Coordinates of C-alpha atoms in Angstrom, one line a residue:
Chain A
M1 CA -37.8 14.0 29.0
T2 CA -36.2 12.6 25.9
I3 CA -32.6 13.9 25.4
R4 CA -31.8 14.6 21.7
Y5 CA -28.5 14.9 19.8
P6 CA -27.8 18.1 18.1
N7 CA -28.8 16.3 14.9
G8 CA -32.3 15.9 16.2
K9 CA -31.7 12.0 16.8
K10 CA -33.2 10.7 20.2
Y11 CA -30.5 9.6 22.6
I12 CA -30.7 5.8 23.3
P13 CA -28.6 4.6 26.2
I14 CA -26.3 1.8 24.9
Q15 CA -27.7 -0.8 27.4
K16 CA -31.3 -0.5 25.8
I17 CA -30.1 -1.7 22.4
G18 CA -31.1 -5.3 21.8
H19 CA -29.2 -8.0 19.9
Q20 CA -25.9 -6.4 20.7
K21 CA -22.7 -8.0 19.6
K22 CA -19.8 -8.4 21.9
V23 CA -17.5 -5.7 20.4
D24 CA -17.6 -2.1 20.0
L25 CA -21.3 -1.1 19.8
S26 CA -20.3 2.0 22.1
F27 CA -18.3 3.0 19.1
S28 CA -21.1 3.4 16.7
N29 CA -19.0 1.9 13.9
R30 CA -21.9 -0.7 12.8
G31 CA -22.3 -0.4 9.1
K32 CA -19.3 1.3 8.3
S33 CA -17.4 -0.3 5.4
L34 CA -14.0 -1.7 6.0
E35 CA -12.5 0.8 3.5
D36 CA -14.0 3.6 5.9
E37 CA -12.5 1.9 9.0
L38 CA -9.1 1.8 7.1
N39 CA -9.3 5.4 5.9
E40 CA -9.9 6.5 9.4
T41 CA -7.0 4.5 10.9
N42 CA -4.7 5.8 8.2
E43 CA -5.8 9.4 9.0
F44 CA -4.9 8.6 12.6
Y45 CA -1.5 7.2 11.6
L46 CA -0.7 10.3 9.3
S47 CA -1.8 12.8 12.0
R48 CA 0.3 11.2 14.6
G49 CA 3.4 10.9 12.3
I50 CA 3.2 6.9 12.7
A51 CA 3.0 6.1 9.0
V52 CA 2.0 7.4 5.5
I53 CA -0.4 5.0 4.1
H54 CA -3.2 5.8 1.5
K55 CA -6.0 4.2 -0.5
K56 CA -5.3 4.4 -4.2
P57 CA -7.9 6.1 -6.3
V58 CA -10.3 3.7 -8.4
P59 CA -8.8 3.3 -11.7
I60 CA -11.2 5.0 -14.2
Q61 CA -11.0 5.2 -18.0
V62 CA -12.2 8.7 -19.0
V63 CA -13.7 8.8 -22.6
N64 CA -15.5 12.3 -22.8
V65 CA -14.8 15.5 -20.9
N66 CA -17.0 18.6 -21.3
Y67 CA -15.3 22.0 -20.5
P68 CA -18.2 24.4 -19.8
E69 CA -17.1 27.9 -19.7
R70 CA -16.4 29.4 -16.1
S71 CA -16.6 26.1 -14.5
A72 CA -14.9 22.8 -13.9
A73 CA -14.4 20.2 -16.3
V74 CA -17.3 17.6 -16.4
I75 CA -16.5 13.8 -17.3
T76 CA -19.4 12.8 -19.2
E77 CA -18.3 9.3 -20.2
A78 CA -16.2 7.0 -18.3
Y79 CA -15.6 3.4 -17.2
F80 CA -14.4 1.6 -14.1
R81 CA -11.3 -0.4 -14.8
T82 CA -10.1 -3.5 -13.1
P83 CA -7.5 -2.9 -10.6
S84 CA -4.1 -4.3 -11.3
T85 CA -2.5 -3.7 -8.0
T86 CA -3.8 -3.4 -4.5
D87 CA -6.0 -1.1 -2.6
F88 CA -3.7 0.6 -0.1
N89 CA 0.1 1.3 -0.1
G90 CA 2.7 3.6 1.7
V91 CA 5.5 3.7 4.1
W92 CA 6.0 2.8 7.8
Q93 CA 9.5 3.1 9.6
G94 CA 11.1 2.8 6.3
N95 CA 9.1 -0.3 5.3
Y96 CA 7.1 -0.4 2.2
I97 CA 3.5 -1.4 3.2
D98 CA 1.0 -2.9 0.6
F99 CA -2.1 -4.5 1.3
E100 CA -5.7 -5.4 -0.1
A101 CA -8.9 -4.9 2.1
K102 CA -11.8 -7.4 1.5
E103 CA -14.9 -8.1 3.2
T104 CA -17.2 -11.1 3.1
K105 CA -21.0 -11.5 4.4
S106 CA -20.3 -15.3 4.8
A107 CA -19.8 -16.4 8.4
T108 CA -17.8 -19.4 7.6
S109 CA -15.5 -18.8 4.9
F110 CA -14.1 -16.1 2.6
P111 CA -14.5 -16.5 -1.1
L112 CA -11.5 -16.1 -3.4
Q113 CA -13.4 -15.2 -6.5
N114 CA -13.0 -11.5 -6.1
I115 CA -9.3 -11.5 -5.9
H116 CA -7.9 -11.0 -9.4
D117 CA -4.7 -12.8 -10.9
H118 CA -3.2 -9.5 -11.3
Q119 CA -3.4 -8.5 -7.7
V120 CA -1.9 -11.7 -6.7
E121 CA 0.8 -11.3 -9.3
H122 CA 1.5 -7.8 -7.9
M123 CA 1.6 -9.0 -4.4
Q124 CA 4.1 -11.8 -5.2
S125 CA 6.3 -9.0 -6.8
V126 CA 6.2 -6.8 -3.8
S127 CA 7.0 -9.7 -1.6
K128 CA 10.0 -10.5 -3.7
Q129 CA 11.3 -6.9 -3.5
G130 CA 11.2 -7.0 0.4
G131 CA 7.8 -5.0 0.7
V132 CA 5.5 -5.8 3.8
V133 CA 2.3 -7.4 2.0
F134 CA -0.8 -8.8 3.1
F135 CA -4.6 -9.0 3.1
I136 CA -7.0 -7.6 5.7
V137 CA -10.4 -9.5 5.4
K138 CA -13.4 -8.6 7.5
F139 CA -16.1 -11.2 8.3
T140 CA -18.9 -8.3 8.5
S141 CA -21.6 -10.8 10.0
L142 CA -19.0 -11.6 12.9
D143 CA -17.4 -8.3 13.2
R144 CA -14.1 -10.0 13.0
Y145 CA -10.9 -8.7 11.3
F146 CA -7.9 -10.9 10.2
I147 CA -4.6 -9.7 8.8
V148 CA -2.9 -12.4 6.4
P149 CA 0.5 -12.0 5.3
Y150 CA 0.8 -12.7 1.6
D151 CA 3.1 -15.6 2.1
N152 CA 0.4 -17.3 4.3
F153 CA -2.4 -16.6 1.6
E154 CA -0.3 -18.1 -1.3
K155 CA -1.0 -21.7 -0.6
Y156 CA -4.7 -21.2 -0.3
W157 CA -4.6 -19.6 -3.6
E158 CA -2.4 -22.3 -5.0
R159 CA -4.8 -24.9 -3.8
M160 CA -7.7 -23.1 -5.7
K161 CA -5.7 -23.1 -8.8
K162 CA -4.9 -26.7 -8.5
G163 CA -9.0 -27.3 -8.4
G164 CA -9.2 -27.2 -4.6
R165 CA -11.7 -25.3 -2.9
K166 CA -12.5 -21.7 -4.0
S167 CA -12.5 -20.1 -0.4
I168 CA -10.5 -20.0 2.8
T169 CA -12.3 -21.2 5.9
L170 CA -12.8 -19.2 9.1
I171 CA -11.0 -21.9 10.8
E172 CA -8.1 -21.5 8.5
F173 CA -8.0 -17.9 9.2
E174 CA -8.0 -18.6 12.9
T175 CA -4.9 -20.8 12.3
M176 CA -2.9 -18.9 9.8
S177 CA -3.7 -15.3 10.4
L178 CA -3.6 -12.5 13.1
E179 CA -6.9 -11.2 14.4
I180 CA -7.2 -7.5 14.9
L181 CA -9.6 -6.4 17.5
P182 CA -11.2 -3.2 16.7
R183 CA -11.1 -0.2 19.1
F184 CA -11.9 3.4 19.1
N185 CA -8.8 5.2 17.8
P186 CA -7.2 4.0 15.6
R187 CA -10.1 1.9 14.8
L188 CA -8.1 -1.1 13.3
D189 CA -4.3 -0.8 14.4
Y190 CA -3.2 -3.2 11.6
L191 CA 0.4 -1.9 12.0
K192 CA 0.6 -3.3 15.5
A193 CA -0.3 -6.6 13.9
V194 CA 2.2 -6.1 11.2
S195 CA 4.8 -5.3 13.8
I196 CA 3.8 -8.6 15.5
M197 CA 3.9 -10.6 12.2
T198 CA 7.3 -9.3 11.3
T199 CA 8.9 -10.2 14.5
T200 CA 7.3 -13.7 15.2
S201 CA 6.8 -16.8 13.1
N202 CA 3.8 -16.3 10.5
N203 CA 2.5 -19.9 11.3
A204 CA 1.9 -19.5 15.0
T205 CA -1.7 -18.9 15.9
E206 CA -2.0 -15.5 17.8
R207 CA -4.6 -13.1 18.9
Q208 CA -3.6 -9.5 19.1
E209 CA -3.8 -8.2 22.5
D210 CA -5.7 -5.1 23.1
V211 CA -4.0 -2.4 24.9
Chain B
M1 CA 20.6 3.3 -52.0
T2 CA 18.6 4.7 -48.9
I3 CA 18.2 2.5 -46.0
R4 CA 14.8 2.2 -44.5
Y5 CA 13.7 0.9 -41.1
P6 CA 11.1 -1.8 -41.2
N7 CA 8.6 1.0 -40.4
G8 CA 9.3 2.7 -43.6
K9 CA 11.1 5.6 -42.1
K10 CA 14.2 6.5 -43.7
Y11 CA 17.6 5.8 -41.9
I12 CA 19.4 8.9 -41.1
P13 CA 22.8 8.5 -39.7
I14 CA 23.1 10.5 -36.4
Q15 CA 25.8 12.6 -37.6
K16 CA 23.8 13.9 -40.5
I17 CA 21.0 15.3 -38.2
G18 CA 21.3 19.1 -38.1
H19 CA 21.0 21.2 -34.7
Q20 CA 21.2 17.8 -32.9
K21 CA 20.9 17.7 -29.2
K22 CA 23.3 15.6 -27.5
V23 CA 21.0 12.8 -26.4
D24 CA 18.8 10.3 -27.9
L25 CA 17.5 11.5 -31.1
S26 CA 18.1 7.8 -32.6
F27 CA 15.5 6.3 -30.4
S28 CA 12.4 8.3 -31.7
N29 CA 11.1 9.2 -28.2
R30 CA 10.6 12.8 -29.1
G31 CA 7.1 14.0 -28.3
K32 CA 6.7 11.4 -25.5
S33 CA 5.4 12.6 -22.4
L34 CA 7.3 12.2 -19.4
E35 CA 4.5 10.1 -17.8
D36 CA 4.8 7.6 -20.8
E37 CA 8.6 7.5 -20.6
L38 CA 8.3 6.7 -16.7
N39 CA 5.6 4.0 -17.5
E40 CA 7.7 2.4 -19.8
T41 CA 10.7 2.4 -17.6
N42 CA 8.6 1.0 -14.8
E43 CA 7.3 -1.8 -17.0
F44 CA 10.8 -2.4 -17.9
Y45 CA 11.7 -2.7 -14.0
L46 CA 8.6 -4.9 -13.2
S47 CA 9.4 -7.3 -16.0
R48 CA 13.0 -7.8 -15.0
G49 CA 12.1 -8.1 -11.1
I50 CA 14.0 -4.9 -10.5
A51 CA 11.3 -2.9 -8.8
V52 CA 7.6 -2.6 -8.4
I53 CA 6.6 0.9 -9.1
H54 CA 3.3 2.2 -10.5
K55 CA 1.6 5.5 -11.4
K56 CA -1.5 5.9 -9.2
P57 CA -4.7 6.4 -11.0
V58 CA -6.0 10.0 -11.2
P59 CA -8.4 10.7 -8.4
I60 CA -11.9 11.1 -9.9
Q61 CA -15.2 12.0 -7.9
V62 CA -17.9 9.9 -9.4
V63 CA -21.4 11.6 -9.1
N64 CA -23.6 9.4 -11.3
V65 CA -23.5 6.1 -13.0
N66 CA -25.7 4.3 -15.2
Y67 CA -26.1 0.6 -15.4
P68 CA -27.3 -0.6 -18.7
E69 CA -28.7 -4.1 -18.9
R70 CA -26.0 -6.6 -20.3
S71 CA -23.3 -4.2 -20.5
A72 CA -20.7 -2.5 -18.1
A73 CA -21.6 0.4 -15.9
V74 CA -21.3 3.8 -17.4
I75 CA -20.1 6.8 -15.3
T76 CA -22.1 9.7 -16.8
E77 CA -20.9 12.5 -14.5
A78 CA -17.8 12.9 -12.6
Y79 CA -15.2 15.4 -11.7
F80 CA -11.1 15.4 -11.5
R81 CA -10.0 16.1 -7.9
T82 CA -6.7 17.5 -6.9
P83 CA -4.2 14.9 -6.0
S84 CA -3.3 14.9 -2.3
T85 CA -0.2 12.7 -2.9
T86 CA 2.4 12.2 -5.6
D87 CA 2.1 10.4 -8.9
F88 CA 4.2 7.4 -8.4
N89 CA 5.0 5.0 -5.9
G90 CA 6.4 1.5 -5.1
V91 CA 9.1 -0.7 -3.7
W92 CA 12.7 -1.2 -4.8
Q93 CA 15.0 -3.5 -2.9
G94 CA 12.9 -3.1 0.3
N95 CA 13.0 0.7 -0.2
Y96 CA 9.7 2.8 -0.2
I97 CA 10.0 4.9 -3.3
D98 CA 7.8 7.9 -4.0
F99 CA 7.9 10.7 -6.5
E100 CA 6.3 13.4 -8.4
A101 CA 7.1 13.8 -12.3
K102 CA 6.7 17.3 -13.7
E103 CA 7.5 18.8 -17.1
T104 CA 8.2 22.4 -18.1
K105 CA 8.5 24.0 -21.5
S106 CA 10.8 26.6 -20.2
A107 CA 14.4 26.4 -21.1
T108 CA 15.5 28.3 -18.1
S109 CA 13.7 27.6 -15.0
F110 CA 11.0 25.2 -13.5
P111 CA 7.8 27.0 -12.1
L112 CA 6.6 25.8 -8.7
Q113 CA 3.0 26.9 -9.3
N114 CA 1.8 23.4 -10.4
I115 CA 3.0 21.8 -7.3
H116 CA 0.4 21.9 -4.5
D117 CA 0.9 22.2 -0.7
H118 CA -0.6 19.0 -0.1
Q119 CA 2.0 17.1 -2.3
V120 CA 4.8 18.9 -0.6
E121 CA 3.2 18.1 3.0
H122 CA 2.9 14.3 1.7
M123 CA 6.5 14.3 0.6
Q124 CA 7.8 15.7 3.8
S125 CA 6.0 13.0 5.9
V126 CA 7.3 10.4 3.6
S127 CA 10.8 11.5 4.2
K128 CA 10.3 11.5 7.9
Q129 CA 9.1 7.8 7.7
G130 CA 12.3 7.0 5.8
G131 CA 11.1 6.8 2.4
V132 CA 13.0 7.6 -0.6
V133 CA 11.3 10.7 -2.1
F134 CA 12.2 12.9 -5.0
F135 CA 11.0 14.9 -8.1
I136 CA 11.8 13.9 -11.6
V137 CA 11.8 17.2 -13.9
K138 CA 11.8 17.3 -17.5
F139 CA 12.9 20.2 -19.6
T140 CA 11.2 19.4 -22.6
S141 CA 12.7 21.9 -24.9
L142 CA 16.2 21.0 -23.9
D143 CA 15.3 17.1 -23.7
R144 CA 16.9 17.2 -20.2
Y145 CA 15.8 15.3 -17.1
F146 CA 16.8 16.1 -13.5
I147 CA 16.1 14.1 -10.4
V148 CA 15.8 16.0 -7.3
P149 CA 15.8 14.6 -3.6
Y150 CA 12.9 15.9 -1.6
D151 CA 15.4 17.3 1.0
N152 CA 17.2 19.3 -1.9
F153 CA 14.0 20.6 -3.2
E154 CA 12.7 21.8 0.0
K155 CA 14.8 25.0 0.3
Y156 CA 13.5 26.2 -3.0
W157 CA 10.1 25.7 -1.9
E158 CA 10.6 27.5 1.4
R159 CA 12.3 30.4 -0.6
M160 CA 9.0 30.8 -2.6
K161 CA 6.9 30.6 0.6
K162 CA 9.1 33.5 2.3
G163 CA 8.3 35.6 -0.9
G164 CA 11.3 34.7 -2.9
R165 CA 11.3 33.5 -6.7
K166 CA 8.5 31.2 -7.7
S167 CA 10.7 28.7 -9.7
I168 CA 13.9 27.0 -9.6
T169 CA 16.5 27.9 -12.3
L170 CA 18.2 25.4 -14.7
I171 CA 21.4 26.4 -13.0
E172 CA 20.2 25.4 -9.7
F173 CA 19.2 22.1 -11.1
E174 CA 22.4 21.6 -12.4
T175 CA 24.1 22.1 -8.9
M176 CA 21.5 20.4 -6.6
S177 CA 20.2 17.5 -8.7
L178 CA 21.4 14.3 -10.7
E179 CA 20.8 14.6 -14.4
I180 CA 19.5 11.5 -16.0
L181 CA 20.7 10.8 -19.4
P182 CA 17.7 9.1 -21.7
R183 CA 18.5 5.8 -23.1
F184 CA 16.7 3.0 -25.1
N185 CA 15.6 0.6 -22.5
P186 CA 15.0 1.4 -19.8
R187 CA 14.1 5.0 -21.0
L188 CA 14.8 6.6 -17.9
D189 CA 16.9 4.7 -15.4
Y190 CA 16.1 6.8 -12.4
L191 CA 16.7 4.0 -9.9
K192 CA 20.2 4.1 -11.0
A193 CA 20.3 7.9 -10.1
V194 CA 18.5 7.0 -6.8
S195 CA 21.2 4.5 -5.8
I196 CA 23.9 7.2 -6.7
M197 CA 22.0 9.8 -4.7
T198 CA 21.6 7.4 -1.7
T199 CA 25.2 6.4 -1.5
T200 CA 26.8 10.1 -2.0
S201 CA 26.2 13.4 -0.8
N202 CA 23.0 15.1 -2.1
N203 CA 24.8 18.2 -2.5
A204 CA 27.7 17.3 -4.8
T205 CA 27.1 18.0 -8.6
E206 CA 27.0 14.9 -10.4
R207 CA 26.3 13.8 -13.8
Q208 CA 24.9 10.0 -14.3
E209 CA 27.4 8.1 -16.4
D210 CA 25.5 6.3 -19.3
V211 CA 26.3 2.6 -19.2

């Protein structure tokens, strides 16, 4: 007899799935975007009273709006704008939290070209104001996640600005950032990594212990 | 001889303006929205390294996007969504700052109907996390601005929820909030009010001194 889920999908025991990667197949999170994973984590934090952190809405320039009778206003012409700040911000135990989340398909390095000057300037300002500011970078082909304090990121950005390489290598991530091991719930416990970052030297190589 | 400003406007000494309100006619800010005034103030703070506070983008649900060749993507169908958080947030001297800005045309009270339950829940969560959270309310017909710490606001919200009045009176604002006197630059120095709020009892009636 074939067991089926209520949605009609066939049940396939996990051990039968071929080519599995080491982490987390049991949690069915493959294919989820980093943004989704972070939104789920933030919902977990909010519902448990741990932190209040949200993704900001995508900035959109509205040009034309129709107001049909008896129904909601319809935006009929609008354009995406370049974000001048970061994706996520909020508050955790009185600390201002601010970060940018990025994915790369590369298995060897993270390209810097999709980070904007304005975002880096923003992060620098936040750092000066005493905010806790960082990147979360996901190497999707490796299922590996790194959290990079802005202060550690800065020298790689400056290296590029001075004509050096336009990416940060995986090996560099392993030496200057903290790795986040994905779990079931919360999916990406990045605040645990932040609490480690803020209590230890940023330069030490560390791997977050899974609890 | 009539003295004129570089923009061609006639110079009228303040004492000649009839029916003048006490504040700020000379700065030609009449008619500006509270949002514009706060954006200007935040630009001032940012440029001086005082704080990093931004208005969040309006949340929009994008349904259809066209990608014409050789030009930017055009959103052809989208809808406004109800915000689940507040308008503004950021960091100031390590503090997480979060607030909602509202205007009213009424000269006697501020109606609570355009504040959403979700926003109040958000502000409550932020308060519990140690964030600095408040409302800025402008009585447009009076050119008066009040800053209300969330903790002071809460009892008026609860009064409404228990079937009481659906607004906060001007007199109540005068007793439980701090008045911000508009200036030239920054237009609304609300962080000065915040620093007073956070160092004195919230219940005392105070009027911000203009420097």
